[in-house]
Amino acid sequence: MVNEKAKKQIRATVQLIPSGCVASYGQIADLAGLPGRARLVGKCLQVEGTQPLPWYRVLRSDGKIAFPPGSEFAKEQRSRLLEEGVDVRNNRVSLKQFGWTPELHALLHDLRF
DNA sequence: CACATGACGCGTG
DNA sequence: ACACGCGCCATGT
């Protein structure tokens, strides 16, 4: 899947998401130095999903869980987020709770590679 | 090689 | 909120 470089960048970035926060596939792609490649992030998580990554903190840009409502994956993601105190209602997190303040975003951007 | 299919995103209507 | 269209890219027919 993809080149090893992109894979590592994506994994590293996903691990930066603090507990209790969430990010979108697009944000992860940007921070990983892969602007416009949100799909690649999803693909990568699908393959690397079994590894110790907080994959459940990644949502669509509109705050919705990417899996079909009611599916096992969606249920697991929901419960994991709830455990961290993230409010999930109707398969979505309010954008207000994205947790990526401009400050945090800038910090992560500076830390990047 | 031509298409179709996604853990996507953004602009429009 | 819903539906398209288009851009994006790895994978599979």
CSV table of C-alpha atoms (C1' of nucleotides) in Angstrom, one decimal:
chain,number,residue,atom,x,y,z
A,1,MET,CA,0.0,0.0,0.0
A,2,VAL,CA,1.4,3.4,-0.9
A,3,ASN,CA,5.0,4.2,-0.2
A,4,GLU,CA,6.5,3.4,3.2
A,5,LYS,CA,7.2,7.1,3.7
A,6,ALA,CA,3.6,8.2,3.5
A,7,LYS,CA,2.5,5.3,5.7
A,8,LYS,CA,4.9,6.3,8.4
A,9,GLN,CA,4.0,10.0,8.2
A,10,ILE,CA,0.3,9.1,8.6
A,11,ARG,CA,0.9,6.8,11.5
A,12,ALA,CA,3.0,9.3,13.3
A,13,THR,CA,0.5,12.0,12.8
A,14,VAL,CA,-2.5,10.0,14.0
A,15,GLN,CA,-0.6,9.2,17.2
A,16,LEU,CA,-0.4,12.9,17.9
A,17,ILE,CA,-4.1,13.3,18.4
A,18,PRO,CA,-4.5,13.9,22.1
A,19,SER,CA,-7.0,11.7,24.1
A,20,GLY,CA,-10.3,13.3,24.2
A,21,CYS,CA,-9.8,15.1,20.9
A,22,VAL,CA,-10.6,14.1,17.3
A,23,ALA,CA,-9.3,15.1,13.9
A,24,SER,CA,-10.5,14.7,10.3
A,25,TYR,CA,-8.9,12.5,7.6
A,26,GLY,CA,-8.1,15.7,5.8
A,27,GLN,CA,-6.3,17.3,8.7
A,28,ILE,CA,-4.2,14.2,9.2
A,29,ALA,CA,-3.2,14.3,5.6
A,30,ASP,CA,-2.3,17.9,5.7
A,31,LEU,CA,-0.2,17.5,8.9
A,32,ALA,CA,1.4,14.5,7.5
A,33,GLY,CA,2.6,16.5,4.6
A,34,LEU,CA,0.2,14.9,2.1
A,35,PRO,CA,-2.3,17.7,1.3
A,36,GLY,CA,-5.4,16.6,-0.5
A,37,ARG,CA,-4.9,12.9,0.2
A,38,ALA,CA,-7.6,12.2,2.8
A,39,ARG,CA,-8.5,9.0,1.1
A,40,LEU,CA,-5.0,7.8,1.6
A,41,VAL,CA,-5.4,8.2,5.3
A,42,GLY,CA,-8.5,6.1,5.4
A,43,LYS,CA,-6.8,3.4,3.3
A,44,CYS,CA,-3.8,3.4,5.6
A,45,LEU,CA,-5.9,3.1,8.7
A,46,GLN,CA,-7.8,0.2,7.1
A,47,VAL,CA,-4.6,-1.7,6.7
A,48,GLU,CA,-2.8,-0.6,9.9
A,49,GLY,CA,-5.9,-0.5,11.9
A,50,THR,CA,-5.0,-3.4,14.1
A,51,GLN,CA,-1.9,-1.6,15.3
A,52,PRO,CA,-1.8,0.6,18.4
A,53,LEU,CA,-3.2,3.6,16.7
A,54,PRO,CA,-6.0,5.8,18.0
A,55,TRP,CA,-7.8,5.3,14.7
A,56,TYR,CA,-11.2,6.0,16.4
A,57,ARG,CA,-10.2,9.6,16.8
A,58,VAL,CA,-10.3,10.2,13.1
A,59,LEU,CA,-13.6,11.4,11.6
A,60,ARG,CA,-14.9,13.0,8.4
A,61,SER,CA,-14.5,16.7,8.0
A,62,ASP,CA,-18.1,17.3,9.0
A,63,GLY,CA,-17.7,15.3,12.2
A,64,LYS,CA,-19.5,12.2,11.1
A,65,ILE,CA,-18.2,8.7,11.8
A,66,ALA,CA,-17.1,7.3,8.4
A,67,PHE,CA,-18.7,3.9,8.9
A,68,PRO,CA,-22.3,3.0,8.2
A,69,PRO,CA,-24.4,3.8,11.2
A,70,GLY,CA,-25.1,0.6,13.2
A,71,SER,CA,-22.1,-1.3,11.8
A,72,GLU,CA,-19.8,-3.0,14.2
A,73,PHE,CA,-16.9,-0.6,13.4
A,74,ALA,CA,-19.2,2.4,14.0
A,75,LYS,CA,-20.3,1.0,17.3
A,76,GLU,CA,-16.8,0.4,18.5
A,77,GLN,CA,-15.6,3.8,17.4
A,78,ARG,CA,-18.6,5.4,19.2
A,79,SER,CA,-17.9,3.6,22.5
A,80,ARG,CA,-14.2,4.3,22.4
A,81,LEU,CA,-14.9,8.0,21.9
A,82,LEU,CA,-17.5,8.1,24.6
A,83,GLU,CA,-14.9,6.5,27.0
A,84,GLU,CA,-12.7,9.5,26.3
A,85,GLY,CA,-15.5,11.9,27.0
A,86,VAL,CA,-16.2,12.8,23.4
A,87,ASP,CA,-19.9,13.4,22.9
A,88,VAL,CA,-21.2,11.4,19.9
A,89,ARG,CA,-24.7,11.8,18.9
A,90,ASN,CA,-26.4,10.4,15.8
A,91,ASN,CA,-23.1,9.0,14.5
A,92,ARG,CA,-21.4,12.4,14.7
A,93,VAL,CA,-19.3,14.6,16.9
A,94,SER,CA,-20.2,18.3,17.1
A,95,LEU,CA,-17.6,20.3,15.2
A,96,LYS,CA,-17.1,22.3,18.3
A,97,GLN,CA,-15.5,19.3,19.9
A,98,PHE,CA,-12.9,18.7,17.3
A,99,GLY,CA,-10.4,19.9,19.8
A,100,TRP,CA,-7.9,21.2,17.3
A,101,THR,CA,-7.6,24.8,18.3
A,102,PRO,CA,-5.5,26.9,16.0
A,103,GLU,CA,-2.8,26.8,18.7
A,104,LEU,CA,-2.6,23.1,18.8
A,105,HIS,CA,-2.7,22.9,15.1
A,106,ALA,CA,0.2,25.3,14.8
A,107,LEU,CA,2.2,23.4,17.5
A,108,LEU,CA,1.8,20.1,15.7
A,109,HIS,CA,2.6,21.7,12.5
A,110,ASP,CA,5.9,23.1,13.9
A,111,LEU,CA,6.8,19.8,15.5
A,112,ARG,CA,6.4,18.0,12.2
A,113,PHE,CA,9.4,16.3,10.7
B,1,DC,C1',-5.7,0.1,-20.8
B,2,DA,C1',-10.7,1.4,-19.2
B,3,DC,C1',-13.7,1.2,-15.2
B,4,DA,C1',-15.4,0.8,-10.7
B,5,DT,C1',-14.9,1.4,-5.7
B,6,DG,C1',-13.9,3.2,-1.3
B,7,DA,C1',-12.6,4.8,6.7
B,8,DC,C1',-12.4,11.6,1.9
B,9,DG,C1',-13.3,16.8,1.0
B,10,DC,C1',-15.1,20.9,-1.0
B,11,DG,C1',-18.1,23.7,-3.7
B,12,DT,C1',-23.0,24.3,-5.5
B,13,DG,C1',-27.7,24.0,-5.9
C,1,DA,C1',-30.1,18.0,5.2
C,2,DC,C1',-29.5,15.7,0.6
C,3,DA,C1',-27.6,15.1,-4.0
C,4,DC,C1',-24.1,15.9,-7.6
C,5,DG,C1',-19.7,16.7,-9.6
C,6,DC,C1',-14.9,16.7,-9.4
C,7,DG,C1',-10.3,16.0,-7.5
C,8,DC,C1',-7.5,12.5,-5.2
C,9,DC,C1',-5.2,7.7,-5.2
C,10,DA,C1',-4.5,2.6,-4.2
C,11,DT,C1',-6.7,-1.8,-5.6
C,12,DG,C1',-9.2,-4.9,-8.1
C,13,DT,C1',-11.9,-6.5,-12.4
